Coordinates of C-alpha atoms in Angstrom, one line a residue:
M1 CA 22.4 11.4 29.4
S2 CA 20.7 9.1 31.9
T3 CA 19.4 5.7 30.9
L4 CA 15.8 4.5 31.4
S5 CA 16.8 2.3 34.2
S6 CA 18.4 5.0 36.4
A7 CA 17.3 8.4 37.6
P8 CA 19.3 11.4 36.4
T9 CA 21.9 12.7 38.8
L10 CA 23.1 16.1 39.9
D11 CA 26.3 15.5 38.1
E12 CA 24.4 14.9 34.8
V13 CA 22.4 18.1 35.4
A14 CA 25.7 20.0 35.9
Q15 CA 27.3 18.5 32.8
T16 CA 24.2 19.2 30.6
A17 CA 24.0 22.8 31.9
G18 CA 27.7 23.4 31.5
V19 CA 28.2 24.5 35.1
S20 CA 30.0 23.0 38.2
R21 CA 28.2 20.6 40.5
S22 CA 28.1 23.1 43.3
T23 CA 26.6 25.7 41.0
A24 CA 24.0 23.3 39.9
S25 CA 23.2 22.4 43.5
R26 CA 22.8 26.0 44.5
A27 CA 20.6 26.8 41.5
I28 CA 18.3 23.8 42.3
N29 CA 18.1 24.6 46.0
G30 CA 17.3 28.3 46.0
G31 CA 19.4 30.1 43.5
L32 CA 21.9 31.6 46.1
R33 CA 24.9 33.2 44.5
V34 CA 24.0 31.9 41.0
S35 CA 24.0 34.1 37.9
P36 CA 20.7 34.4 35.9
E37 CA 22.5 32.7 33.0
A38 CA 23.6 29.7 35.1
Q39 CA 20.2 29.5 36.7
A40 CA 18.5 29.4 33.3
A41 CA 20.9 26.7 32.1
V42 CA 20.3 24.5 35.2
D43 CA 16.5 25.0 34.9
A44 CA 16.6 23.9 31.3
A45 CA 18.8 20.9 32.2
V46 CA 16.5 19.8 35.0
A47 CA 13.5 20.0 32.6
Q48 CA 15.3 18.1 29.8
L49 CA 16.6 15.3 32.1
G50 CA 13.5 15.1 34.3
Y51 CA 15.7 15.5 37.4
T52 CA 14.0 15.4 40.8
P53 CA 16.0 16.8 43.7
N54 CA 16.6 14.5 46.7
R55 CA 14.6 16.0 49.5
A56 CA 17.0 14.9 52.2
A57 CA 20.0 16.4 50.3
R58 CA 18.1 19.5 49.6
S59 CA 17.3 19.9 53.3
L60 CA 21.0 19.8 54.1
V61 CA 21.6 22.7 51.7
T62 CA 18.6 24.9 52.6
R63 CA 18.3 23.9 56.3
R64 CA 14.6 23.5 55.6
T65 CA 12.3 20.5 56.1
D66 CA 9.9 21.5 53.3
S67 CA 7.0 20.9 55.6
I68 CA 4.7 23.0 57.8
A69 CA 2.6 22.0 60.8
L70 CA -1.1 22.5 61.3
V71 CA -1.5 22.6 65.0
V72 CA -4.9 21.7 66.5
P73 CA -4.7 21.1 70.2
E74 CA -7.9 19.1 70.2
P75 CA -8.6 15.3 70.3
D76 CA -8.7 13.6 66.9
E77 CA -12.5 13.0 67.0
R78 CA -13.0 16.8 67.0
I79 CA -11.2 17.0 63.6
L80 CA -13.7 14.6 62.1
T81 CA -16.8 16.1 63.6
D82 CA -16.2 19.9 63.9
P83 CA -16.8 21.7 60.6
F84 CA -14.5 24.5 61.6
L85 CA -11.6 22.2 62.2
S86 CA -12.2 20.0 59.2
G87 CA -12.7 23.1 57.0
T88 CA -9.4 24.4 58.3
L89 CA -7.6 21.2 57.4
R90 CA -9.1 21.3 53.9
G91 CA -8.2 24.9 53.5
V92 CA -4.6 24.5 54.4
S93 CA -4.2 21.5 52.2
A94 CA -5.7 23.3 49.3
A95 CA -3.5 26.4 49.8
L96 CA -0.4 24.2 49.9
A97 CA -1.4 22.2 46.8
P98 CA 0.6 24.4 44.3
T99 CA 3.7 24.1 46.4
D100 CA 6.1 21.2 47.2
L101 CA 5.5 21.7 51.0
Q102 CA 4.2 18.8 53.0
L103 CA 1.6 19.2 55.7
V104 CA 2.0 17.7 59.2
L105 CA -1.1 17.5 61.4
L106 CA -0.4 17.9 65.1
I107 CA -3.4 17.1 67.4
A108 CA -3.7 16.4 71.1
R109 CA -4.4 13.0 72.5
P110 CA -7.3 12.8 75.0
D111 CA -6.5 14.3 78.3
E112 CA -3.1 15.4 77.0
H113 CA -1.5 18.7 77.6
A114 CA 0.0 20.5 74.6
G115 CA 3.5 20.0 75.8
R116 CA 4.2 17.2 73.3
I117 CA 3.2 19.6 70.5
V118 CA 5.4 22.4 71.9
R119 CA 8.4 20.0 72.0
Y120 CA 7.8 18.9 68.4
L121 CA 7.6 22.5 67.2
R122 CA 10.9 23.4 69.0
S123 CA 12.7 20.4 67.5
G124 CA 13.1 21.7 64.0
H125 CA 10.9 19.1 62.3
V126 CA 8.9 21.8 60.4
D127 CA 9.6 25.1 58.8
G128 CA 6.6 26.9 60.2
A129 CA 3.2 26.3 61.8
I130 CA -0.4 27.4 61.5
I131 CA -2.1 27.2 64.9
T132 CA -5.9 27.1 65.5
S133 CA -8.4 26.1 68.2
H134 CA -5.8 27.1 70.8
H135 CA -6.7 27.4 74.5
R136 CA -5.5 29.7 77.2
E137 CA -3.4 27.2 79.1
D138 CA -1.8 25.2 76.2
D139 CA 1.4 27.3 76.2
L140 CA 1.4 27.6 72.4
E141 CA 1.5 31.3 72.5
G142 CA 4.5 31.3 74.8
A143 CA 6.2 28.7 72.7
V144 CA 5.9 30.7 69.6
L145 CA 7.1 33.9 71.3
A146 CA 10.2 32.0 72.7
S147 CA 11.0 30.4 69.3
P148 CA 12.3 31.6 66.0
L149 CA 9.8 29.3 64.2
P150 CA 7.5 31.2 61.9
A151 CA 3.9 30.8 63.0
V152 CA 0.5 32.2 62.2
F153 CA -2.5 31.8 64.5
V154 CA -6.0 31.3 63.1
G155 CA -7.9 33.0 65.9
R156 CA -7.0 35.8 68.2
P157 CA -4.3 34.9 70.8
F158 CA -4.8 35.7 74.5
T159 CA -1.5 37.4 75.0
A160 CA 1.1 39.5 73.2
M161 CA -1.2 40.2 70.3
E162 CA 1.2 42.9 68.9
D163 CA 4.0 40.2 68.7
L164 CA 2.1 37.3 67.3
V165 CA 0.8 37.1 63.7
Y166 CA -2.8 36.1 63.4
V167 CA -6.0 36.2 61.4
D168 CA -9.5 36.1 62.8
V169 CA -13.1 37.0 62.2
D170 CA -14.5 39.8 64.4
N171 CA -16.1 37.5 66.9
V172 CA -17.3 40.4 69.1
E173 CA -19.2 41.9 66.2
G174 CA -20.5 38.5 65.2
G175 CA -22.0 37.9 68.6
R176 CA -23.4 41.4 68.6
I177 CA -25.1 41.2 65.2
A178 CA -26.5 37.8 66.0
T179 CA -28.1 39.1 69.2
Q180 CA -29.2 42.3 67.6
R181 CA -31.1 40.2 65.0
L182 CA -33.1 38.7 67.9
I183 CA -33.6 42.1 69.6
D184 CA -34.9 43.5 66.3
G185 CA -37.2 40.5 66.0
G186 CA -39.0 41.6 69.2
Y187 CA -37.4 39.0 71.6
R188 CA -36.8 40.3 75.1
R189 CA -35.5 37.3 77.2
I190 CA -32.5 36.3 75.1
A191 CA -30.1 33.7 76.5
T192 CA -26.8 32.5 75.2
I193 CA -24.9 29.2 74.9
S194 CA -21.4 30.5 75.1
G195 CA -18.3 28.9 73.7
P196 CA -15.5 27.8 76.1
Q197 CA -14.1 30.7 78.0
D198 CA -10.5 29.4 77.6
M199 CA -10.8 30.2 73.9
T200 CA -10.8 33.8 72.6
A201 CA -13.7 33.0 70.2
G202 CA -15.8 31.9 73.1
V203 CA -14.9 35.0 75.1
D204 CA -15.4 37.4 72.2
R205 CA -18.8 36.1 71.1
L206 CA -20.1 36.3 74.7
T207 CA -18.8 39.9 74.8
G208 CA -20.8 40.7 71.7
W209 CA -24.0 39.2 73.1
R210 CA -23.6 41.3 76.3
M211 CA -22.9 44.4 74.3
A212 CA -26.1 44.1 72.3
L213 CA -28.3 43.3 75.3
R214 CA -26.9 46.1 77.5
A215 CA -27.3 48.6 74.7
A216 CA -31.0 47.6 74.5
G217 CA -31.5 47.7 78.2
L218 CA -32.2 43.9 78.4
P219 CA -31.0 41.4 81.1
D220 CA -27.8 39.5 80.3
D221 CA -27.9 36.9 83.1
A222 CA -29.1 33.8 81.1
V223 CA -25.8 32.2 80.2
A224 CA -24.8 28.6 80.0
A225 CA -21.4 27.4 78.9
G226 CA -20.9 25.0 76.0
D227 CA -17.9 23.5 74.3
F228 CA -18.6 24.3 70.6
A229 CA -19.9 20.7 70.2
A230 CA -23.5 19.4 69.8
A231 CA -23.5 17.5 73.1
G232 CA -22.3 20.6 75.0
G233 CA -25.0 22.7 73.3
A234 CA -27.7 20.2 74.3
A235 CA -26.6 20.2 78.0
A236 CA -26.4 24.0 78.0
M237 CA -29.9 24.2 76.6
E238 CA -31.3 21.9 79.3
E239 CA -29.6 24.1 81.9
L240 CA -31.1 27.3 80.4
L241 CA -34.6 25.9 80.3
D242 CA -34.4 24.7 83.9
R243 CA -33.0 28.0 85.2
H244 CA -34.7 30.5 82.9
P245 CA -38.0 29.0 81.7
D246 CA -39.1 32.4 80.4
I247 CA -36.4 32.7 77.7
D248 CA -37.8 33.4 74.2
A249 CA -34.6 33.3 72.2
V250 CA -31.1 31.8 72.3
F251 CA -27.8 32.9 70.6
A252 CA -25.7 29.7 70.4
A253 CA -22.0 30.6 69.8
S254 CA -21.6 27.8 67.3
D255 CA -23.9 26.0 64.9
L256 CA -23.1 22.6 66.4
M257 CA -24.2 23.9 69.8
A258 CA -27.3 25.3 68.1
E259 CA -28.0 21.8 66.7
G260 CA -27.9 20.3 70.2
A261 CA -30.1 23.1 71.5
L262 CA -32.7 22.4 68.8
R263 CA -32.9 18.7 69.8
V264 CA -33.5 19.7 73.4
L265 CA -36.2 22.3 72.5
R266 CA -38.0 19.7 70.4
A267 CA -37.8 17.1 73.2
R268 CA -39.3 19.7 75.6
G269 CA -42.2 20.4 73.3
K270 CA -40.9 23.9 72.3
S271 CA -41.4 25.1 68.7
V272 CA -38.7 27.1 66.9
P273 CA -39.1 30.0 66.4
G274 CA -42.7 30.0 67.8
D275 CA -41.7 29.4 71.4
V276 CA -37.9 30.0 71.3
A277 CA -35.9 31.6 68.5
V278 CA -32.4 30.4 67.8
V279 CA -29.4 32.0 66.1
G280 CA -26.1 30.3 65.6
F281 CA -22.5 31.1 64.5
D282 CA -20.3 29.6 61.7
N283 CA -22.4 28.7 58.6
L284 CA -20.1 25.8 57.7
G285 CA -22.8 23.5 56.3
V286 CA -24.6 22.4 59.4
A287 CA -27.0 25.4 59.5
A288 CA -28.6 24.6 56.1
T289 CA -29.4 21.0 57.1
M290 CA -31.3 21.9 60.3
S291 CA -35.0 22.1 60.5
P292 CA -35.9 24.9 60.5
A293 CA -32.9 26.2 58.6
L294 CA -30.7 28.1 61.1
T295 CA -30.2 31.8 61.1
T296 CA -26.4 32.1 61.7
V297 CA -23.3 34.3 61.4
Q298 CA -20.9 33.6 58.6
N299 CA -17.4 32.5 59.8
P300 CA -15.1 32.9 56.7
V301 CA -12.9 29.9 57.5
V302 CA -11.6 29.3 53.9
E303 CA -10.6 33.0 53.5
M304 CA -9.0 33.1 56.9
V305 CA -7.0 29.9 56.3
K306 CA -5.8 31.0 52.8
A307 CA -4.7 34.3 54.3
A308 CA -2.9 32.6 57.2
T309 CA -1.1 30.1 54.9
G310 CA 0.0 32.9 52.6
M311 CA 1.4 34.9 55.5
L312 CA 3.2 31.8 56.8
L313 CA 4.8 31.1 53.5
D314 CA 6.0 34.8 53.4
L315 CA 7.4 34.5 56.8
I316 CA 9.3 31.3 55.9
A317 CA 10.7 32.9 52.8
G318 CA 11.8 35.9 54.7
R319 CA 9.4 38.3 53.0
P320 CA 8.0 41.2 55.0
V321 CA 4.7 40.4 56.7
S322 CA 2.5 43.0 58.5
R323 CA 2.3 42.4 62.3
S324 CA -1.2 43.9 62.2
P325 CA -3.9 41.3 62.5
R326 CA -6.0 40.4 59.5
V327 CA -9.6 40.5 60.8
F328 CA -12.5 39.5 58.6
S329 CA -16.0 41.0 59.0
P330 CA -18.8 38.6 60.0
E331 CA -22.1 38.5 58.0
L332 CA -25.6 37.5 59.2
I333 CA -27.1 34.6 57.1
R334 CA -30.8 34.5 57.5
G335 CA -32.6 31.3 58.0
A336 CA -36.0 30.4 59.5
S337 CA -35.1 29.8 63.1
D338 CA -35.8 33.3 64.3

C-alpha cells in the first residue's frame, strides 16, 4: 500500500491485483491480451489505490498522444469574433469532456499559408484532427489523403469527397430556401452577398441562390463577394447599392455579413424590410440581437461538431465509420427583416 506522501506505482497495482507488472500495464493501457479476470482485478486495484497512469509512459505503450487537433486555418481574431468558429470550439471541447483526450487548437497566423499546420499534423503530435473553415488552396485535403492520420472535416471538401470523412449542412438547399423566402414575399430584384468562393460553404450557398432565382425566372446578376465577416458584408452592401440601386432584397450568406449590410442600409437611409429585405444564414446568436430581428437559416453547428467528434473517436479506435457524408438539413428561422 502506498503512503500519503507518495503516489501509488504500477508495481503496487500489480501486487494488489495479483498479476505481473506487464499484465497490469497492458490492462491499464488498453486491455490487449488480458483476460477478463485479470482486467477486473487491475481495475479494482486502480480504484482502490487511486492510481493515475503516467501519460508519457502510456503513450509509449499505446503509441498514442491522447490528444486531437481542431484545425482552423484562419487568423486567431476570427476564432474570437466568428460565432461559427467559436461555436465549433465549444462543441468539440464539450464532446471531449467525458474523455481523457486533450484538445490542441491549430490556427493560422496572419498572412500564413497552412503549411505549418500540415507539418504539425504529419509529425505525430496528435491522434486525429477535426478540420473546419478550410480553403481551396490550404492543402489540408491533400495532407489528409496522403497521411494515415484519422481526420473528419466539418464542411464539404473540394476534392476526393468519396475518400474524406465529413459532416456538413446542406448549404445549397439553405441558400435556396433563403432566396425562396424572399421570392414568396414578392421581392423581384434579389441580390446576394456571397461567402468566399475558396470555401465550399460560400460556393454552395451562392449556387442555392442562383437555383431559386432561375427557377422563378428572375435575374441573378446582383452578386457581391463577402468574407463571412461583418466588415466584408458592409463593403459588399455598399457595392450592391452602387451597382444595382433597384434591388429590393438581399440574401447574405452569413449573419455577420447581414449585420454589416444592415448598418450600411441604415446609413443610406433604407428601411428594412420596407425598402430592402434581408435574409441571413447561420442563426448562431447574432440574428436575434439585430434590429429588426433577422430572418435566417439555421446552421446546426453543435450537432455537426458532435457528429464529427464521434466519428473521429471511432476512427482513432479502429471502429468502422461510414465513408458517406453526414449532411444535416437546414431550417428557415423567421424574423422581421423580410
